[in-house]
PDB file of C-alpha atoms in Angstrom:
ATOM      1  CA  MET A   1      31.745 -21.355   1.806  1.00 70.00           C
ATOM      2  CA  ASN A   2      28.226 -21.182   3.796  1.00 83.00           C
ATOM      3  CA  PHE A   3      24.619 -20.013   3.233  1.00 84.00           C
ATOM      4  CA  GLU A   4      25.100 -16.630   5.469  1.00 87.00           C
ATOM      5  CA  HIS A   5      28.649 -15.750   3.123  1.00 90.00           C
ATOM      6  CA  LEU A   6      26.552 -15.929   0.149  1.00 90.00           C
ATOM      7  CA  LYS A   7      23.375 -14.149   1.408  1.00 88.00           C
ATOM      8  CA  ILE A   8      26.140 -11.298   2.387  1.00 91.00           C
ATOM      9  CA  PHE A   9      27.867 -11.457  -0.670  1.00 92.00           C
ATOM     10  CA  TYR A  10      25.037 -11.314  -2.836  1.00 91.00           C
ATOM     11  CA  THR A  11      23.603  -8.103  -0.786  1.00 90.00           C
ATOM     12  CA  ALA A  12      27.062  -6.384  -1.070  1.00 90.00           C
ATOM     13  CA  ALA A  13      27.251  -7.322  -4.684  1.00 90.00           C
ATOM     14  CA  ILE A  14      23.954  -5.616  -5.351  1.00 89.00           C
ATOM     15  CA  LYS A  15      24.257  -2.280  -2.829  1.00 87.00           C
ATOM     16  CA  LYS A  16      28.287  -1.987  -4.052  1.00 88.00           C
ATOM     17  CA  ASN A  17      28.647  -0.693  -0.414  1.00 87.00           C
ATOM     18  CA  PHE A  18      29.275  -2.246   2.968  1.00 88.00           C
ATOM     19  CA  SER A  19      27.849   0.155   4.931  1.00 88.00           C
ATOM     20  CA  GLU A  20      24.389  -0.174   3.160  1.00 87.00           C
ATOM     21  CA  THR A  21      24.818  -3.797   3.691  1.00 88.00           C
ATOM     22  CA  ALA A  22      25.297  -4.089   7.266  1.00 89.00           C
ATOM     23  CA  LYS A  23      22.530  -1.807   7.823  1.00 87.00           C
ATOM     24  CA  ILE A  24      20.640  -3.747   5.483  1.00 85.00           C
ATOM     25  CA  LEU A  25      21.354  -7.294   7.109  1.00 86.00           C
ATOM     26  CA  HIS A  26      21.606  -5.866  10.565  1.00 85.00           C
ATOM     27  CA  MET A  27      24.936  -6.491  11.221  1.00 88.00           C
ATOM     28  CA  SER A  28      28.297  -4.003  12.097  1.00 90.00           C
ATOM     29  CA  GLN A  29      30.370  -3.262   8.873  1.00 89.00           C
ATOM     30  CA  PRO A  30      33.427  -4.716  10.469  1.00 90.00           C
ATOM     31  CA  SER A  31      31.127  -7.763  10.477  1.00 91.00           C
ATOM     32  CA  VAL A  32      30.517  -7.604   6.582  1.00 90.00           C
ATOM     33  CA  SER A  33      34.089  -7.233   5.845  1.00 90.00           C
ATOM     34  CA  VAL A  34      35.117 -10.385   8.031  1.00 91.00           C
ATOM     35  CA  GLN A  35      32.577 -12.424   6.086  1.00 91.00           C
ATOM     36  CA  ILE A  36      33.306 -11.210   2.990  1.00 91.00           C
ATOM     37  CA  ARG A  37      37.159 -11.765   3.668  1.00 90.00           C
ATOM     38  CA  GLN A  38      36.682 -15.264   4.851  1.00 91.00           C
ATOM     39  CA  LEU A  39      34.429 -16.139   1.673  1.00 92.00           C
ATOM     40  CA  GLU A  40      37.164 -14.857  -0.232  1.00 91.00           C
ATOM     41  CA  GLU A  41      39.957 -16.904   1.407  1.00 90.00           C
ATOM     42  CA  SER A  42      37.735 -19.812   1.363  1.00 90.00           C
ATOM     43  CA  LEU A  43      37.807 -19.655  -2.600  1.00 91.00           C
ATOM     44  CA  GLU A  44      40.861 -18.050  -2.749  1.00 89.00           C
ATOM     45  CA  THR A  45      40.271 -15.177  -5.153  1.00 92.00           C
ATOM     46  CA  GLN A  46      39.389 -11.717  -4.371  1.00 92.00           C
ATOM     47  CA  LEU A  47      35.665 -10.906  -4.936  1.00 93.00           C
ATOM     48  CA  PHE A  48      35.600  -6.968  -4.859  1.00 92.00           C
ATOM     49  CA  ARG A  49      37.777  -4.234  -5.511  1.00 90.00           C
ATOM     50  CA  ARG A  50      37.433  -1.351  -2.882  1.00 84.00           C
ATOM     51  CA  THR A  51      37.375   2.024  -3.303  1.00 79.00           C
ATOM     52  CA  THR A  52      36.749   4.822  -0.166  1.00 73.00           C
ATOM     53  CA  LYS A  53      33.162   4.809  -1.363  1.00 73.00           C
ATOM     54  CA  LYS A  54      32.151   2.250  -3.205  1.00 80.00           C
ATOM     55  CA  VAL A  55      33.095  -1.810  -4.331  1.00 86.00           C
ATOM     56  CA  TYR A  56      33.279  -2.892  -7.439  1.00 89.00           C
ATOM     57  CA  LEU A  57      33.171  -6.940  -8.339  1.00 93.00           C
ATOM     58  CA  THR A  58      35.865  -8.643 -10.040  1.00 93.00           C
ATOM     59  CA  PRO A  59      35.653 -11.235 -12.670  1.00 92.00           C
ATOM     60  CA  ALA A  60      35.166 -13.965 -10.366  1.00 93.00           C
ATOM     61  CA  GLY A  61      32.811 -11.674  -8.062  1.00 91.00           C
ATOM     62  CA  GLU A  62      30.336 -11.410 -11.181  1.00 92.00           C
ATOM     63  CA  LEU A  63      30.672 -15.118 -11.614  1.00 92.00           C
ATOM     64  CA  LEU A  64      29.382 -15.897  -8.009  1.00 93.00           C
ATOM     65  CA  LEU A  65      26.710 -13.305  -8.099  1.00 92.00           C
ATOM     66  CA  LYS A  66      25.402 -15.120 -10.786  1.00 89.00           C
ATOM     67  CA  SER A  67      25.187 -18.384  -9.127  1.00 90.00           C
ATOM     68  CA  ALA A  68      24.351 -16.930  -5.942  1.00 89.00           C
ATOM     69  CA  LYS A  69      21.410 -15.075  -7.354  1.00 87.00           C
ATOM     70  CA  GLN A  70      20.331 -18.786  -8.600  1.00 87.00           C
ATOM     71  CA  ILE A  71      21.481 -20.338  -5.228  1.00 88.00           C
ATOM     72  CA  LEU A  72      18.929 -18.221  -2.722  1.00 87.00           C
ATOM     73  CA  LYS A  73      16.259 -18.093  -5.213  1.00 85.00           C
ATOM     74  CA  GLN A  74      16.213 -21.915  -4.963  1.00 85.00           C
ATOM     75  CA  VAL A  75      16.406 -22.460  -1.160  1.00 84.00           C
ATOM     76  CA  ASN A  76      13.728 -19.410  -0.863  1.00 79.00           C
ATOM     77  CA  ASP A  77      11.765 -21.926  -3.544  1.00 80.00           C
ATOM     78  CA  THR A  78      12.378 -24.924  -1.257  1.00 80.00           C
ATOM     79  CA  LYS A  79      11.368 -23.063   1.615  1.00 74.00           C
ATOM     80  CA  LYS A  80       7.826 -22.650  -0.093  1.00 71.00           C
ATOM     81  CA  GLU A  81       7.450 -26.271  -1.302  1.00 73.00           C
ATOM     82  CA  ILE A  82       8.050 -27.722   2.159  1.00 66.00           C
ATOM     83  CA  GLN A  83       5.229 -24.787   3.772  1.00 65.00           C
ATOM     84  CA  GLN A  84       2.767 -26.382   0.897  1.00 65.00           C
ATOM     85  CA  LEU A  85       3.230 -29.688   2.084  1.00 53.00           C
ATOM     86  CA  SER A  86       0.685 -28.501   4.760  1.00 54.00           C
ATOM     87  CA  GLN A  87      -2.586 -28.883   3.437  1.00 55.00           C
ATOM     88  CA  SER A  88      -3.137 -25.316   4.034  1.00 70.00           C
ATOM     89  CA  ILE A  89      -0.812 -21.780   3.220  1.00 81.00           C
ATOM     90  CA  HIS A  90      -0.310 -20.086   6.363  1.00 83.00           C
ATOM     91  CA  GLY A  91       1.323 -17.267   8.161  1.00 88.00           C
ATOM     92  CA  ASN A  92       1.963 -13.665   8.060  1.00 92.00           C
ATOM     93  CA  LEU A  93       1.927 -11.469   5.341  1.00 94.00           C
ATOM     94  CA  ILE A  94       2.844  -7.906   5.618  1.00 96.00           C
ATOM     95  CA  ILE A  95       2.248  -5.403   2.898  1.00 96.00           C
ATOM     96  CA  GLY A  96       3.108  -1.913   2.071  1.00 96.00           C
ATOM     97  CA  ALA A  97       1.150   0.405  -0.256  1.00 95.00           C
ATOM     98  CA  SER A  98       1.327   3.519  -1.468  1.00 89.00           C
ATOM     99  CA  LEU A  99      -1.585   6.100  -0.605  1.00 86.00           C
ATOM    100  CA  THR A 100      -4.137   5.500  -3.184  1.00 86.00           C
ATOM    101  CA  ILE A 101      -3.461   1.703  -3.579  1.00 92.00           C
ATOM    102  CA  GLY A 102      -3.399   1.173   0.003  1.00 92.00           C
ATOM    103  CA  GLU A 103      -6.933   3.264   0.188  1.00 89.00           C
ATOM    104  CA  HIS A 104      -8.694   2.851  -2.585  1.00 89.00           C
ATOM    105  CA  ILE A 105      -7.646  -0.497  -4.533  1.00 91.00           C
ATOM    106  CA  LEU A 106      -6.438  -3.526  -2.348  1.00 94.00           C
ATOM    107  CA  PRO A 107      -8.724  -3.092   0.777  1.00 91.00           C
ATOM    108  CA  TYR A 108     -11.288  -4.402  -2.027  1.00 87.00           C
ATOM    109  CA  LEU A 109      -9.747  -7.261  -2.161  1.00 92.00           C
ATOM    110  CA  PHE A 110      -8.590  -8.266   1.349  1.00 94.00           C
ATOM    111  CA  GLY A 111     -12.024  -9.927   2.401  1.00 91.00           C
ATOM    112  CA  LYS A 112     -12.133 -11.857  -0.812  1.00 92.00           C
ATOM    113  CA  PHE A 113      -8.519 -13.161  -0.220  1.00 93.00           C
ATOM    114  CA  ILE A 114      -9.088 -13.685   3.444  1.00 92.00           C
ATOM    115  CA  LYS A 115     -12.131 -16.107   2.851  1.00 90.00           C
ATOM    116  CA  GLU A 116     -10.259 -18.197   0.065  1.00 87.00           C
ATOM    117  CA  TYR A 117      -7.050 -18.377   2.410  1.00 89.00           C
ATOM    118  CA  PRO A 118      -8.273 -18.436   6.214  1.00 90.00           C
ATOM    119  CA  ASN A 119      -4.761 -18.685   7.695  1.00 89.00           C
ATOM    120  CA  ILE A 120      -3.186 -16.129   6.468  1.00 92.00           C
ATOM    121  CA  ASN A 121      -2.830 -13.397   8.563  1.00 94.00           C
ATOM    122  CA  ILE A 122      -2.452  -9.675   6.685  1.00 95.00           C
ATOM    123  CA  ILE A 123      -0.648  -7.049   8.310  1.00 96.00           C
ATOM    124  CA  PHE A 124      -1.167  -3.685   6.189  1.00 96.00           C
ATOM    125  CA  LYS A 125       0.612  -0.396   6.087  1.00 95.00           C
ATOM    126  CA  ILE A 126       0.722   2.285   4.044  1.00 92.00           C
ATOM    127  CA  TYR A 127       4.120   4.119   2.719  1.00 90.00           C
ATOM    128  CA  ASN A 128       5.418   6.466   0.320  1.00 85.00           C
ATOM    129  CA  SER A 129       7.783   4.528  -2.324  1.00 84.00           C
ATOM    130  CA  GLN A 130      10.870   5.773  -0.958  1.00 85.00           C
ATOM    131  CA  GLN A 131       9.584   4.087   2.499  1.00 91.00           C
ATOM    132  CA  ILE A 132       8.477   0.707   0.780  1.00 93.00           C
ATOM    133  CA  ILE A 133      11.967   0.302  -0.982  1.00 90.00           C
ATOM    134  CA  GLU A 134      13.648   0.860   2.818  1.00 89.00           C
ATOM    135  CA  LYS A 135      11.164  -1.632   4.444  1.00 92.00           C
ATOM    136  CA  LEU A 136      11.844  -4.197   1.522  1.00 91.00           C
ATOM    137  CA  ASN A 137      15.375  -4.103   1.977  1.00 87.00           C
ATOM    138  CA  ASP A 138      15.088  -3.797   5.594  1.00 85.00           C
ATOM    139  CA  GLU A 139      12.692  -6.862   5.217  1.00 86.00           C
ATOM    140  CA  GLU A 140       9.682  -5.687   7.502  1.00 91.00           C
ATOM    141  CA  ILE A 141       7.847  -6.094   4.664  1.00 94.00           C
ATOM    142  CA  HIS A 142       7.347  -9.003   2.374  1.00 93.00           C
ATOM    143  CA  LEU A 143       5.263  -7.070  -0.923  1.00 95.00           C
ATOM    144  CA  GLY A 144       5.092  -3.361  -1.581  1.00 96.00           C
ATOM    145  CA  PHE A 145       2.816  -1.802  -4.036  1.00 95.00           C
ATOM    146  CA  ILE A 146       3.368   1.639  -5.668  1.00 92.00           C
ATOM    147  CA  GLU A 147       1.799   3.647  -9.013  1.00 86.00           C
ATOM    148  CA  SER A 148       4.890   4.064 -10.984  1.00 83.00           C
ATOM    149  CA  MET A 149       8.274   2.281 -11.791  1.00 83.00           C
ATOM    150  CA  ILE A 150      11.437   3.166 -10.178  1.00 82.00           C
ATOM    151  CA  SER A 151      14.867   2.638 -10.736  1.00 83.00           C
ATOM    152  CA  TYR A 152      15.782  -0.261  -8.103  1.00 84.00           C
ATOM    153  CA  PRO A 153      16.715  -3.147 -10.771  1.00 84.00           C
ATOM    154  CA  GLU A 154      17.492  -5.693  -8.009  1.00 84.00           C
ATOM    155  CA  PHE A 155      13.660  -5.602  -7.229  1.00 91.00           C
ATOM    156  CA  ILE A 156      11.258  -7.035  -9.477  1.00 92.00           C
ATOM    157  CA  GLN A 157       8.499  -4.906 -10.125  1.00 94.00           C
ATOM    158  CA  GLU A 158       5.366  -6.184 -11.933  1.00 93.00           C
ATOM    159  CA  SER A 159       2.201  -3.929 -13.312  1.00 93.00           C
ATOM    160  CA  PHE A 160      -1.281  -5.499 -12.061  1.00 92.00           C
ATOM    161  CA  LEU A 161      -3.464  -3.225 -12.922  1.00 91.00           C
ATOM    162  CA  GLU A 162      -4.322  -0.305 -15.500  1.00 89.00           C
ATOM    163  CA  ASP A 163      -5.781   2.853 -13.584  1.00 88.00           C
ATOM    164  CA  GLU A 164      -7.162   5.708 -14.776  1.00 89.00           C
ATOM    165  CA  LEU A 165      -7.185   8.942 -14.025  1.00 90.00           C
ATOM    166  CA  VAL A 166      -9.950  11.630 -14.404  1.00 93.00           C
ATOM    167  CA  ILE A 167     -10.861  15.324 -14.162  1.00 93.00           C
ATOM    168  CA  VAL A 168     -13.149  16.242 -11.731  1.00 94.00           C
ATOM    169  CA  SER A 169     -15.065  19.419 -10.717  1.00 92.00           C
ATOM    170  CA  SER A 170     -17.796  19.994  -7.947  1.00 90.00           C
ATOM    171  CA  TYR A 171     -20.577  19.090  -9.113  1.00 80.00           C
ATOM    172  CA  GLU A 172     -22.040  22.553  -9.859  1.00 72.00           C
ATOM    173  CA  SER A 173     -19.141  24.395 -11.138  1.00 66.00           C
ATOM    174  CA  ALA A 174     -19.748  28.243 -11.760  1.00 56.00           C
ATOM    175  CA  ASN A 175     -17.093  27.733 -14.180  1.00 66.00           C
ATOM    176  CA  ILE A 176     -18.478  24.580 -16.485  1.00 70.00           C
ATOM    177  CA  PRO A 177     -22.359  24.873 -17.949  1.00 62.00           C
ATOM    178  CA  ASP A 178     -24.024  22.065 -16.320  1.00 65.00           C
ATOM    179  CA  ASP A 179     -25.386  20.644 -20.120  1.00 64.00           C
ATOM    180  CA  ASN A 180     -21.942  19.611 -21.369  1.00 72.00           C
ATOM    181  CA  ASP A 181     -19.396  17.601 -19.336  1.00 85.00           C
ATOM    182  CA  TYR A 182     -16.440  18.109 -21.889  1.00 87.00           C
ATOM    183  CA  ILE A 183     -13.857  20.973 -21.475  1.00 88.00           C
ATOM    184  CA  SER A 184     -11.524  22.066 -24.066  1.00 89.00           C
ATOM    185  CA  VAL A 185      -7.698  22.470 -23.598  1.00 90.00           C
ATOM    186  CA  ASP A 186      -7.847  25.998 -23.210  1.00 90.00           C
ATOM    187  CA  GLN A 187     -10.302  25.303 -20.285  1.00 89.00           C
ATOM    188  CA  LEU A 188      -8.179  22.680 -18.785  1.00 91.00           C
ATOM    189  CA  PHE A 189      -5.485  25.333 -18.410  1.00 92.00           C
ATOM    190  CA  SER A 190      -7.263  28.177 -17.521  1.00 92.00           C
ATOM    191  CA  LEU A 191      -9.839  26.408 -15.017  1.00 91.00           C
ATOM    192  CA  PRO A 192      -7.789  26.985 -10.954  1.00 93.00           C
ATOM    193  CA  PHE A 193      -6.541  23.550 -10.638  1.00 94.00           C
ATOM    194  CA  ILE A 194      -5.663  21.410  -7.422  1.00 95.00           C
ATOM    195  CA  LEU A 195      -2.673  18.989  -6.956  1.00 93.00           C
ATOM    196  CA  ARG A 196      -0.495  16.956  -4.970  1.00 87.00           C
ATOM    197  CA  GLU A 197       2.460  18.551  -4.132  1.00 85.00           C
ATOM    198  CA  LYS A 198       5.877  19.022  -6.514  1.00 82.00           C
ATOM    199  CA  GLY A 199       7.901  15.415  -6.205  1.00 71.00           C
ATOM    200  CA  SER A 200       5.373  12.998  -5.210  1.00 74.00           C
ATOM    201  CA  GLY A 201       4.285  10.116  -7.345  1.00 71.00           C
ATOM    202  CA  THR A 202       1.005  10.809  -8.184  1.00 77.00           C
ATOM    203  CA  ARG A 203       1.795  14.517  -9.195  1.00 84.00           C
ATOM    204  CA  GLN A 204       4.609  13.012 -11.645  1.00 83.00           C
ATOM    205  CA  VAL A 205       2.359  10.209 -13.185  1.00 82.00           C
ATOM    206  CA  ILE A 206      -0.022  13.362 -14.160  1.00 87.00           C
ATOM    207  CA  GLU A 207       2.553  15.465 -15.455  1.00 89.00           C
ATOM    208  CA  GLU A 208       3.590  12.503 -17.655  1.00 87.00           C
ATOM    209  CA  ASN A 209       0.900  11.771 -18.768  1.00 85.00           C
ATOM    210  CA  LEU A 210      -0.093  14.985 -19.785  1.00 89.00           C
ATOM    211  CA  ARG A 211       3.493  15.241 -21.963  1.00 90.00           C
ATOM    212  CA  LYS A 212       2.346  12.221 -23.467  1.00 87.00           C
ATOM    213  CA  ASN A 213      -0.658  13.656 -24.639  1.00 87.00           C
ATOM    214  CA  ASN A 214       1.220  17.002 -26.032  1.00 89.00           C
ATOM    215  CA  LEU A 215       0.234  18.929 -23.097  1.00 90.00           C
ATOM    216  CA  ASN A 216       2.609  20.850 -21.000  1.00 93.00           C
ATOM    217  CA  PRO A 217       1.632  20.455 -17.146  1.00 92.00           C
ATOM    218  CA  GLU A 218       3.693  23.623 -16.649  1.00 93.00           C
ATOM    219  CA  LYS A 219       0.572  25.787 -18.316  1.00 94.00           C
ATOM    220  CA  LEU A 220      -1.791  24.649 -15.528  1.00 94.00           C
ATOM    221  CA  ASN A 221      -3.237  27.070 -13.318  1.00 94.00           C
ATOM    222  CA  ILE A 222      -2.191  25.519 -10.033  1.00 95.00           C
ATOM    223  CA  ILE A 223      -4.048  27.373  -7.012  1.00 95.00           C
ATOM    224  CA  LEU A 224      -3.270  24.827  -4.026  1.00 95.00           C
ATOM    225  CA  GLU A 225      -1.338  21.743  -3.617  1.00 95.00           C
ATOM    226  CA  LEU A 226      -1.988  19.459  -1.120  1.00 93.00           C
ATOM    227  CA  GLU A 227      -0.752  16.255   0.496  1.00 84.00           C
ATOM    228  CA  ASN A 228      -3.064  14.211   0.187  1.00 85.00           C
ATOM    229  CA  THR A 229      -6.228  13.042  -1.995  1.00 89.00           C
ATOM    230  CA  GLU A 230      -8.538  12.995   0.387  1.00 91.00           C
ATOM    231  CA  SER A 231      -7.717  17.013   1.501  1.00 93.00           C
ATOM    232  CA  ILE A 232      -8.197  17.448  -2.904  1.00 95.00           C
ATOM    233  CA  LYS A 233     -11.592  15.818  -2.985  1.00 94.00           C
ATOM    234  CA  SER A 234     -12.460  18.342  -0.182  1.00 94.00           C
ATOM    235  CA  ALA A 235     -10.765  21.187  -1.772  1.00 95.00           C
ATOM    236  CA  VAL A 236     -12.706  20.354  -5.286  1.00 94.00           C
ATOM    237  CA  GLU A 237     -16.101  19.492  -4.027  1.00 93.00           C
ATOM    238  CA  SER A 238     -16.054  23.293  -2.183  1.00 91.00           C
ATOM    239  CA  GLY A 239     -15.689  24.372  -5.446  1.00 90.00           C
ATOM    240  CA  MET A 240     -12.051  25.780  -5.429  1.00 92.00           C
ATOM    241  CA  GLY A 241     -10.540  24.258  -8.730  1.00 91.00           C
ATOM    242  CA  ILE A 242     -10.821  21.232 -10.426  1.00 93.00           C
ATOM    243  CA  SER A 243      -8.173  18.058 -10.393  1.00 95.00           C
ATOM    244  CA  ILE A 244      -7.297  14.645 -11.796  1.00 93.00           C
ATOM    245  CA  ILE A 245      -7.580  11.809  -9.432  1.00 91.00           C
ATOM    246  CA  SER A 246      -7.478   8.362  -9.797  1.00 90.00           C
ATOM    247  CA  LYS A 247     -10.842   7.254 -10.602  1.00 91.00           C
ATOM    248  CA  ALA A 248     -10.942   4.366  -8.135  1.00 89.00           C
ATOM    249  CA  ALA A 249     -10.195   6.880  -5.378  1.00 90.00           C
ATOM    250  CA  VAL A 250     -13.626   9.299  -6.458  1.00 93.00           C
ATOM    251  CA  GLN A 251     -16.176   6.674  -6.961  1.00 89.00           C
ATOM    252  CA  LYS A 252     -17.983   7.217  -3.602  1.00 90.00           C
ATOM    253  CA  GLU A 253     -18.049  11.110  -4.794  1.00 93.00           C
ATOM    254  CA  LEU A 254     -18.916  10.352  -8.506  1.00 91.00           C
ATOM    255  CA  SER A 255     -21.982   8.044  -7.178  1.00 91.00           C
ATOM    256  CA  LEU A 256     -23.247  10.511  -4.400  1.00 91.00           C
ATOM    257  CA  LYS A 257     -22.870  13.512  -7.344  1.00 89.00           C
ATOM    258  CA  THR A 258     -20.638  15.796  -4.952  1.00 91.00           C
ATOM    259  CA  LEU A 259     -17.910  15.541  -7.766  1.00 93.00           C
ATOM    260  CA  ARG A 260     -18.478  15.648 -11.217  1.00 92.00           C
ATOM    261  CA  ARG A 261     -16.425  14.113 -14.041  1.00 92.00           C
ATOM    262  CA  LEU A 262     -15.177  15.654 -17.062  1.00 92.00           C
ATOM    263  CA  PHE A 263     -13.640  14.360 -20.016  1.00 91.00           C
ATOM    264  CA  ILE A 264     -11.226  16.374 -23.434  1.00 89.00           C
ATOM    265  CA  LYS A 265     -12.256  14.660 -26.512  1.00 85.00           C
ATOM    266  CA  GLU A 266      -9.356  12.079 -27.233  1.00 79.00           C
ATOM    267  CA  LEU A 267      -7.935  12.813 -23.888  1.00 84.00           C
ATOM    268  CA  ASN A 268      -7.007   9.690 -22.141  1.00 80.00           C
ATOM    269  CA  LEU A 269      -5.261   9.613 -18.723  1.00 85.00           C
ATOM    270  CA  LYS A 270      -4.231   6.349 -17.887  1.00 86.00           C
ATOM    271  CA  ARG A 271      -1.285   4.716 -15.646  1.00 86.00           C
ATOM    272  CA  SER A 272       0.122   1.318 -14.278  1.00 90.00           C
ATOM    273  CA  LEU A 273       0.289   0.200 -10.691  1.00 92.00           C
ATOM    274  CA  TYR A 274       3.009  -2.228  -9.840  1.00 94.00           C
ATOM    275  CA  SER A 275       3.769  -4.976  -7.337  1.00 95.00           C
ATOM    276  CA  ILE A 276       7.220  -5.040  -6.542  1.00 96.00           C
ATOM    277  CA  TYR A 277       9.486  -7.655  -4.091  1.00 94.00           C
ATOM    278  CA  TYR A 278      12.809  -9.445  -3.916  1.00 89.00           C
ATOM    279  CA  ASP A 279      12.707 -12.172  -5.895  1.00 84.00           C
ATOM    280  CA  ASN A 280      14.831 -14.247  -3.667  1.00 81.00           C
ATOM    281  CA  THR A 281      13.087 -13.610  -0.625  1.00 81.00           C
ATOM    282  CA  LEU A 282       9.124 -13.280  -1.154  1.00 88.00           C
ATOM    283  CA  THR A 283       7.144 -15.347   1.027  1.00 87.00           C
ATOM    284  CA  LEU A 284       5.017 -17.884  -0.044  1.00 87.00           C
ATOM    285  CA  THR A 285       2.218 -15.957   1.796  1.00 91.00           C
ATOM    286  CA  GLY A 286       3.368 -13.017  -0.526  1.00 92.00           C
ATOM    287  CA  GLU A 287       3.513 -15.431  -4.010  1.00 90.00           C
ATOM    288  CA  THR A 288      -0.037 -16.765  -3.153  1.00 91.00           C
ATOM    289  CA  PHE A 289      -1.516 -13.106  -2.442  1.00 95.00           C
ATOM    290  CA  LEU A 290       0.471 -11.764  -5.622  1.00 93.00           C
ATOM    291  CA  SER A 291      -0.862 -14.766  -7.894  1.00 90.00           C
ATOM    292  CA  PHE A 292      -4.769 -14.044  -6.409  1.00 92.00           C
ATOM    293  CA  ILE A 293      -4.623 -10.661  -7.420  1.00 93.00           C
ATOM    294  CA  VAL A 294      -3.206 -11.399 -11.237  1.00 88.00           C
ATOM    295  CA  GLU A 295      -6.364 -13.873 -11.335  1.00 88.00           C
ATOM    296  CA  TYR A 296      -8.946 -11.405  -9.633  1.00 89.00           C
ATOM    297  CA  TYR A 297      -7.959  -8.540 -12.134  1.00 87.00           C
ATOM    298  CA  LYS A 298      -7.942 -11.277 -15.276  1.00 80.00           C
ATOM    299  CA  ASN A 299     -11.488 -12.468 -14.151  1.00 76.00           C
ATOM    300  CA  ASN A 300     -13.293  -9.247 -13.007  1.00 71.00           C
ATOM    301  CA  ARG A 301     -13.265  -5.691 -13.547  1.00 56.00           C
ATOM    302  CA  SER A 302     -11.247  -3.806 -11.292  1.00 49.00           C
ATOM    303  CA  PRO A 303     -13.007  -1.760  -8.349  1.00 47.00           C
ATOM    304  CA  ASP A 304     -12.474   1.706  -9.982  1.00 44.00           C
ATOM    305  CA  LEU A 305     -14.798   0.639 -12.947  1.00 40.00           C
TER     306      LEU A 305
END
């Protein structure tokens, strides 16, 4: 058994598919099969049962998977400890984040982080949630940030911030009296609504939050669906309708009074934002950034408050 065999085995055991394993590890599928066979021969046991579509772990494979996870994590932790022997943490940190987090939350922290860790070079890109999963799989990013948990148990997903969603209208809406920032549930469903497109993470979070408050999102009077938050803010500012947006994304507009915040009594729209990463491959720079933001939000109010 060697380390490369173990890494290939672990990926195949998690993915249960040799072709997907080959893609993630930038190998050919026959090479993956050969490496797995060599590992099985060295251990004198069968690790996988193979079908035309998937592979399944044998009892011996299940046992090896538990050990492989511990070994790979220990190797990665040892690399981090060796790095820490040098007096400063240094290297690249490649981050992928979804739109709201990438545009309105993380940029507030980068300046503070770089002051504390000047030898870490941040490379930052914005993707949707599925792209972040793919980039983590391909090891093109070290760390991801997403707006809701997703069903990938092989990743560590941790809440790092609670985000508030707010109802906004133009500051001088003809449909809402100037002296009252509260609207009724009936108004919420009757006023023209502008939202992200169906299937977007933000749209799903809004619909889930409404259902938690016993409100049916199907009753919203949606007149326009747009693909990004900036377009929605512009449409709301023009007086076309109201929307629900992350408070972090509308701070400037609320302070400049180009957008107006509305309330519904006893309605709270909140969500958790998550970091996502492979525990076995998280770099020291990624671990440092995670620790930094957790500590920052423990001691400071978030930038959207």
